[in-house]
Short mmCIF file of C-alpha atoms in Angstrom, two decimals:
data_model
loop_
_atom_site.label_atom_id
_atom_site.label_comp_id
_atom_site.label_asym_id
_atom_site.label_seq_id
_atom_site.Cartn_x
_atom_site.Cartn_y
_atom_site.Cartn_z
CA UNK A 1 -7.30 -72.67 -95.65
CA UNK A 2 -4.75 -70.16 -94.16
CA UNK A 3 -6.20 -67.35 -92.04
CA UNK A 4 -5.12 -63.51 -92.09
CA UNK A 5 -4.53 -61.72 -89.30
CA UNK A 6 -4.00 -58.20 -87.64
CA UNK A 7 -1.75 -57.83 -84.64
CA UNK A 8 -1.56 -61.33 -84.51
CA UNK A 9 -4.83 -62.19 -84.32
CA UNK A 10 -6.79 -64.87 -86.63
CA UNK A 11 -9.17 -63.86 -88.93
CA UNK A 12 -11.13 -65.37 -91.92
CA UNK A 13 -10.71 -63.70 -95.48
CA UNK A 14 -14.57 -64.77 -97.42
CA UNK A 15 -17.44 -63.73 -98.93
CA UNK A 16 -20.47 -63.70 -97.05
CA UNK A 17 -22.08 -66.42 -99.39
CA UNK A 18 -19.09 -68.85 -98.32
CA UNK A 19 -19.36 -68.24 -94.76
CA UNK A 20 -22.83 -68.96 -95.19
CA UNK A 21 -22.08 -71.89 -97.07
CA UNK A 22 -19.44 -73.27 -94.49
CA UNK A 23 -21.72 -72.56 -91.37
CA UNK A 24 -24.15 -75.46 -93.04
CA UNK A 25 -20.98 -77.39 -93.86
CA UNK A 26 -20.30 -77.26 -89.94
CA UNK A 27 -23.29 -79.88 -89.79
CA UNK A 28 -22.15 -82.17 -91.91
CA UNK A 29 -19.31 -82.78 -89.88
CA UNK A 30 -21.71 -83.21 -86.95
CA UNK A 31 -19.28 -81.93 -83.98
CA UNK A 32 -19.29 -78.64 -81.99
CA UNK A 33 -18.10 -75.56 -83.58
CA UNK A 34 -17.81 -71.61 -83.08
CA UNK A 35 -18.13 -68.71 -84.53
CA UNK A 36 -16.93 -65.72 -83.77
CA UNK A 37 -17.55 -61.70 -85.03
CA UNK A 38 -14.51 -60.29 -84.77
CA UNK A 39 -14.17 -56.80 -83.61
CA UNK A 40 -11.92 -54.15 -83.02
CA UNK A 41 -12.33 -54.42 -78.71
CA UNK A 42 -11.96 -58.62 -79.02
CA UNK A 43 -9.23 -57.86 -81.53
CA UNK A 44 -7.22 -55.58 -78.49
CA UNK A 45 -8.78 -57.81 -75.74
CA UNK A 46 -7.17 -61.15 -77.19
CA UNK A 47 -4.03 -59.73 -77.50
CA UNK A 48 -4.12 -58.97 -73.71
CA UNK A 49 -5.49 -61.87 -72.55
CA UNK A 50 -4.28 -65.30 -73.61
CA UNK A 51 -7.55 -67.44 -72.49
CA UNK A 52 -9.57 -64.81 -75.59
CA UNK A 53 -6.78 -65.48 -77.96
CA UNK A 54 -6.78 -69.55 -77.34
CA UNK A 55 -10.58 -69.21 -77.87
CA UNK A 56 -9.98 -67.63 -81.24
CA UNK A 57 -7.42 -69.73 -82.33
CA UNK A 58 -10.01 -72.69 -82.35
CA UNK A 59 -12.28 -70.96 -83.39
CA UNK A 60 -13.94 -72.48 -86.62
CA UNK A 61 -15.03 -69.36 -88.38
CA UNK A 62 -13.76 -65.32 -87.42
CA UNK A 63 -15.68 -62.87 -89.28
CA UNK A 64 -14.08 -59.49 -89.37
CA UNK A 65 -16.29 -56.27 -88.79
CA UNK A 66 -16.07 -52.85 -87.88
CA UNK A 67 -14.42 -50.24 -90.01
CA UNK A 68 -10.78 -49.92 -87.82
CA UNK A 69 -10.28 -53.98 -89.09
CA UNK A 70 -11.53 -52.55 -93.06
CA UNK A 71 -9.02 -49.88 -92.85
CA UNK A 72 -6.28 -52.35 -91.29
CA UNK A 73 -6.39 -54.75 -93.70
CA UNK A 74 -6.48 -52.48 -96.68
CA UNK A 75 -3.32 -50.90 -95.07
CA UNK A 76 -1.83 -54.12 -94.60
CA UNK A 77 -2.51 -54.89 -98.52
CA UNK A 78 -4.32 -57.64 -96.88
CA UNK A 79 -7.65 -56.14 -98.09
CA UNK A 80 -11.29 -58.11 -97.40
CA UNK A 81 -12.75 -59.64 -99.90
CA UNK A 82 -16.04 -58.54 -99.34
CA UNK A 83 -17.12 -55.98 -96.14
CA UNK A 84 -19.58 -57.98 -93.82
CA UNK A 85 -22.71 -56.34 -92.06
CA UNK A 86 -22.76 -58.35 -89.07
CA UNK A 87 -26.64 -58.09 -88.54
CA UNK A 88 -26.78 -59.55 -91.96
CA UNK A 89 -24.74 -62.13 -91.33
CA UNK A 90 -26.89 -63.16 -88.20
CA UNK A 91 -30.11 -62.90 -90.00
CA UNK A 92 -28.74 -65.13 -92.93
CA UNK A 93 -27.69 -67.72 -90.21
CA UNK A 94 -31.29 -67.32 -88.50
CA UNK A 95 -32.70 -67.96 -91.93
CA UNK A 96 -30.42 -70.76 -92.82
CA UNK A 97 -31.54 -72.37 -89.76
CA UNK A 98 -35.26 -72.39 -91.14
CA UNK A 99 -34.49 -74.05 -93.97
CA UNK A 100 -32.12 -76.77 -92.49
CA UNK A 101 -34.60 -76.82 -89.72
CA UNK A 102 -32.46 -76.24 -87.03
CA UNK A 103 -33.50 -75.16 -83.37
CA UNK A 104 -32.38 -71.79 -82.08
CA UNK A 105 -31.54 -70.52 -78.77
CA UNK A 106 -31.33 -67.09 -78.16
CA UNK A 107 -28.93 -65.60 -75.18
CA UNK A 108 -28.09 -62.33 -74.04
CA UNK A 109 -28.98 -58.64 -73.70
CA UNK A 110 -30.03 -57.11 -70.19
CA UNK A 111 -33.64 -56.32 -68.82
CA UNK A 112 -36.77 -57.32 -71.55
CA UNK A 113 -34.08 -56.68 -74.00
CA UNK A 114 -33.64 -60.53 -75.32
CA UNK A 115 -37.59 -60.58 -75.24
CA UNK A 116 -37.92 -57.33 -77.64
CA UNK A 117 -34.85 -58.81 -79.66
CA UNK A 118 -36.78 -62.26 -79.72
CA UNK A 119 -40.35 -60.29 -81.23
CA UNK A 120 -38.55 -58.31 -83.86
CA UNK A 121 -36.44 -61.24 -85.74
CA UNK A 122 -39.95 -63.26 -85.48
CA UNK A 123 -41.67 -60.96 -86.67
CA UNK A 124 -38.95 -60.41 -89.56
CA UNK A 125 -38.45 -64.59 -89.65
CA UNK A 126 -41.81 -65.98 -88.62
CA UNK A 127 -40.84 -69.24 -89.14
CA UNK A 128 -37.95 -69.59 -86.63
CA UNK A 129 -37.64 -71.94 -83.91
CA UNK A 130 -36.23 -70.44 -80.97
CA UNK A 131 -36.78 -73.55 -78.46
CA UNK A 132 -35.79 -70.95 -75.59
CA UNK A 133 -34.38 -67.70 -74.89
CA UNK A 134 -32.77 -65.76 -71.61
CA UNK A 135 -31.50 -63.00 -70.42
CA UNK A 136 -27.69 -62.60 -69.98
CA UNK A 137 -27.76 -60.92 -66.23
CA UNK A 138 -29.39 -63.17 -64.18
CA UNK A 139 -28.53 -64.03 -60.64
CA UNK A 140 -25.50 -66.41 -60.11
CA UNK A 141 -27.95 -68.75 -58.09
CA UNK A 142 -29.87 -69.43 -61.62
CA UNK A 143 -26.33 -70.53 -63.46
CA UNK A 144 -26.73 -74.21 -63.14
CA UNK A 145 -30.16 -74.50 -63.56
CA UNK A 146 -30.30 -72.28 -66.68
CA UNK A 147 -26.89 -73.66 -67.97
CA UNK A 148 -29.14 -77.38 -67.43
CA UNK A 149 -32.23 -76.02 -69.44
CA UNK A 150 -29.92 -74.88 -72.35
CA UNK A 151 -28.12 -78.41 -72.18
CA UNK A 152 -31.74 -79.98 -72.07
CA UNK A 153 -33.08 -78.05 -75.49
CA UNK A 154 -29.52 -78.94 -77.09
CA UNK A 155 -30.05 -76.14 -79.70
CA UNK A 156 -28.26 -76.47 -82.98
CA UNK A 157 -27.84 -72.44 -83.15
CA UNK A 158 -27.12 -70.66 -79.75
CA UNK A 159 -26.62 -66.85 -80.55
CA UNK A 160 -24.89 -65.45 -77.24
CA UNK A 161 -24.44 -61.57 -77.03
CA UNK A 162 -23.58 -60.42 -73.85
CA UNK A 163 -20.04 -58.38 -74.98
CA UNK A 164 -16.32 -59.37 -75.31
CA UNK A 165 -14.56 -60.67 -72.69
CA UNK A 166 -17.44 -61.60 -71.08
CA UNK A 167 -19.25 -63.95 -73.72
CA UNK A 168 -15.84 -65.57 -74.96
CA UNK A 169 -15.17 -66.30 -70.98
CA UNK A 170 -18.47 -67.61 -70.64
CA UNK A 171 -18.51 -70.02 -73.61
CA UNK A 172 -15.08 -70.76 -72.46
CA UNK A 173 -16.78 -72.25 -69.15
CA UNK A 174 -19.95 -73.80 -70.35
CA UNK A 175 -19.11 -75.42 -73.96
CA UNK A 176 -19.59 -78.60 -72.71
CA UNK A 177 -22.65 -78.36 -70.87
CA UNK A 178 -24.83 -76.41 -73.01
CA UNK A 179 -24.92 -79.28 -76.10
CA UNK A 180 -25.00 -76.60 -78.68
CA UNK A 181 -24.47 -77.42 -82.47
CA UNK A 182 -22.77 -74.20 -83.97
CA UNK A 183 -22.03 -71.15 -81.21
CA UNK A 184 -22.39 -67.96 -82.90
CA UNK A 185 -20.92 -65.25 -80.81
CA UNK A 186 -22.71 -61.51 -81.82
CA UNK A 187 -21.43 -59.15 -79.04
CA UNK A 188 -24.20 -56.18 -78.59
CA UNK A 189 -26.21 -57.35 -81.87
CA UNK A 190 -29.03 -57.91 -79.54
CA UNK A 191 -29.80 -54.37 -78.15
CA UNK A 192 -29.31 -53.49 -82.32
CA UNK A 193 -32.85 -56.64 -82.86
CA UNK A 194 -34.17 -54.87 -79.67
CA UNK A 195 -34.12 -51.75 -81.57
CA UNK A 196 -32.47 -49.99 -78.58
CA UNK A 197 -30.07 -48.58 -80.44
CA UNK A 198 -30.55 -47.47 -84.86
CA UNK A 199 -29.01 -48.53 -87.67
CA UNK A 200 -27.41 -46.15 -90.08
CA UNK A 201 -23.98 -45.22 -89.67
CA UNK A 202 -22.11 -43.20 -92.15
CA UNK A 203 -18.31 -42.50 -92.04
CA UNK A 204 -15.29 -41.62 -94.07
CA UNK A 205 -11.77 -41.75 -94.09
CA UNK A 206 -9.14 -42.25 -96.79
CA UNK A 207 -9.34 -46.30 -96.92
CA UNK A 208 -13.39 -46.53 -96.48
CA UNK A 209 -15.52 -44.13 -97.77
CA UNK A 210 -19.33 -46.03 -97.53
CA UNK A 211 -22.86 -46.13 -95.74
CA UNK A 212 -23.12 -48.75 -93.73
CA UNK A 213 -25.66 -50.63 -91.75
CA UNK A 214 -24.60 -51.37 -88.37
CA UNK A 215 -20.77 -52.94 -89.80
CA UNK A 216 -19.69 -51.53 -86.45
CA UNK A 217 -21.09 -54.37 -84.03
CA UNK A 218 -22.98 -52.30 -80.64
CA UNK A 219 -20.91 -52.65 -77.79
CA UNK A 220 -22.08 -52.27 -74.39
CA UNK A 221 -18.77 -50.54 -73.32
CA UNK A 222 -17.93 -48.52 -76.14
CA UNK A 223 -16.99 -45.23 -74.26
CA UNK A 224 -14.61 -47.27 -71.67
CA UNK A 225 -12.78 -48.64 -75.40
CA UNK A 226 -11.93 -45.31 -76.43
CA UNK A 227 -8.11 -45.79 -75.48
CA UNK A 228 -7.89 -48.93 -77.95
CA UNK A 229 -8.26 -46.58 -81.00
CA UNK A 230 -4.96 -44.92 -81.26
CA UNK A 231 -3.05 -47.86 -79.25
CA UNK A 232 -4.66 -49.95 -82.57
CA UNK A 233 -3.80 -47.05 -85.22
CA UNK A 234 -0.44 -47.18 -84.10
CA UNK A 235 0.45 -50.89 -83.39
CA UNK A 236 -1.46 -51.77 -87.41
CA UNK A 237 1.36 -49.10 -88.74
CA UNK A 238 4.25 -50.09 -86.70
CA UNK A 239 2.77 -53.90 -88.09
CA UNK A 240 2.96 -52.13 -91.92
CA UNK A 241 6.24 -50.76 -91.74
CA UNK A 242 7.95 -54.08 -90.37
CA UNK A 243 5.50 -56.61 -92.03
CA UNK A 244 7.70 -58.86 -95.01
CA UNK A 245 5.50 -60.51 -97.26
#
């Protein structure tokens, strides 16, 4: 299937039901894959870094979210078939792994905040397995032992959330070792399970007008990502006005 893209960068055009429905495809195949959530700082950090951009060109699945790649692609006449909620899609991949019965491993978040995230979605799932769980800032001593334990539990789901670069750097470096199934990269969705930060975001503009739940993924540097905004506004029109379909 041929992928969109914005700015150059890949991106996966579905409904949630058949990303859902390709995710448990993935273990059919029984080999490694990723998944990515594709927002509007990895969007401007792949383009500057080559490393990000190889990661998402191999990537198996991109989900787009946030409301600059809506308004993008509806500019671009390249519009989305259907708007994802990121936490939704996690859940729906949490709950697909309960009835495949799949193990989970859960990594990211700073502080207690993995073990708050960890109470809320079992409370909200009761029946998933998370065979382990960790914190994403721990001391660089602990790498190879806790880059061993994740190897050791070989979890078919391993949800990393620790931010973009970092976690696309980080699963860059420890594919191999960690003997995960399907990598799901979520960004900040963890402080969002924590309930550190609320749901509920409304805006409007002339592409998107909607009330959305959390569409924008949290990200841990939002204020520092300010500049990408109008550097993105204006590289998407210059893209419109010279784009030949």
């Amino acid at each position: 299937m041929t992928r969109e893209r914005i700015l150059g960068i890949p991106y996966d055009n579905l409904t949630m039901e058949s990303m859902i429905s390709r995710v448990e495809h993935f273990f059919r195949e029984n080999k490694p894959r990723i998944v990515v959530l594709l927002s509007l700082p990895l969007l401007m950090t792949a383009r500057r870094i080559k490393l990000i951009k190889m990661l998402l060109e191999r990537a198996d699945l991109i989900i787009p979210t946030g409301k600059h790649i809506y308004r993008a692609a509806k500019l671009l006449k390249r519009p989305l078939v259907e708007t994802i909620d990121p936490s939704v899609f996690v859940k729906k991949l949490m709950l697909q792994s309960v009835e495949l019965g799949k193990k989970v491993y859960l990594f990211g978040g700073k502080g207690n905040t993995i073990d708050r995230a960890y109470d809320n979605l079992k409370k909200e799932i009761s029946k998933l397995f998370v065979i382990g769980r960790h914190k994403a800032n721990y001391n660089k001593r602990e790498h190879d032992d806790i880059i061993k334990a994740i190897g050791k539990a070989s979890p078919d789901y391993f949800f990393i959330g620790i931010g973009s670069p970092d976690e696309e750097k980080w699963i860059l470096e420890n594919q191999k070792e960690i003997n995960a199934g399907i990598i799901v990269l979520i960004e900040g969705l963890f402080d969002l399970f924590a309930g550190n930060i609320k749901k509920g975001v409304r805006y409007k503009n002339l592409l998107i007008e909607t009330k959305v739940t959390n569409r924008n993924i949290p990200h841990p540097h939002s204020l520092k990502k300010l500049w990408m905004v109008p550097v993105y506004v204006i590289a998407v029109f210059i893209e419109r006005i010279f784009w030949k379909k």
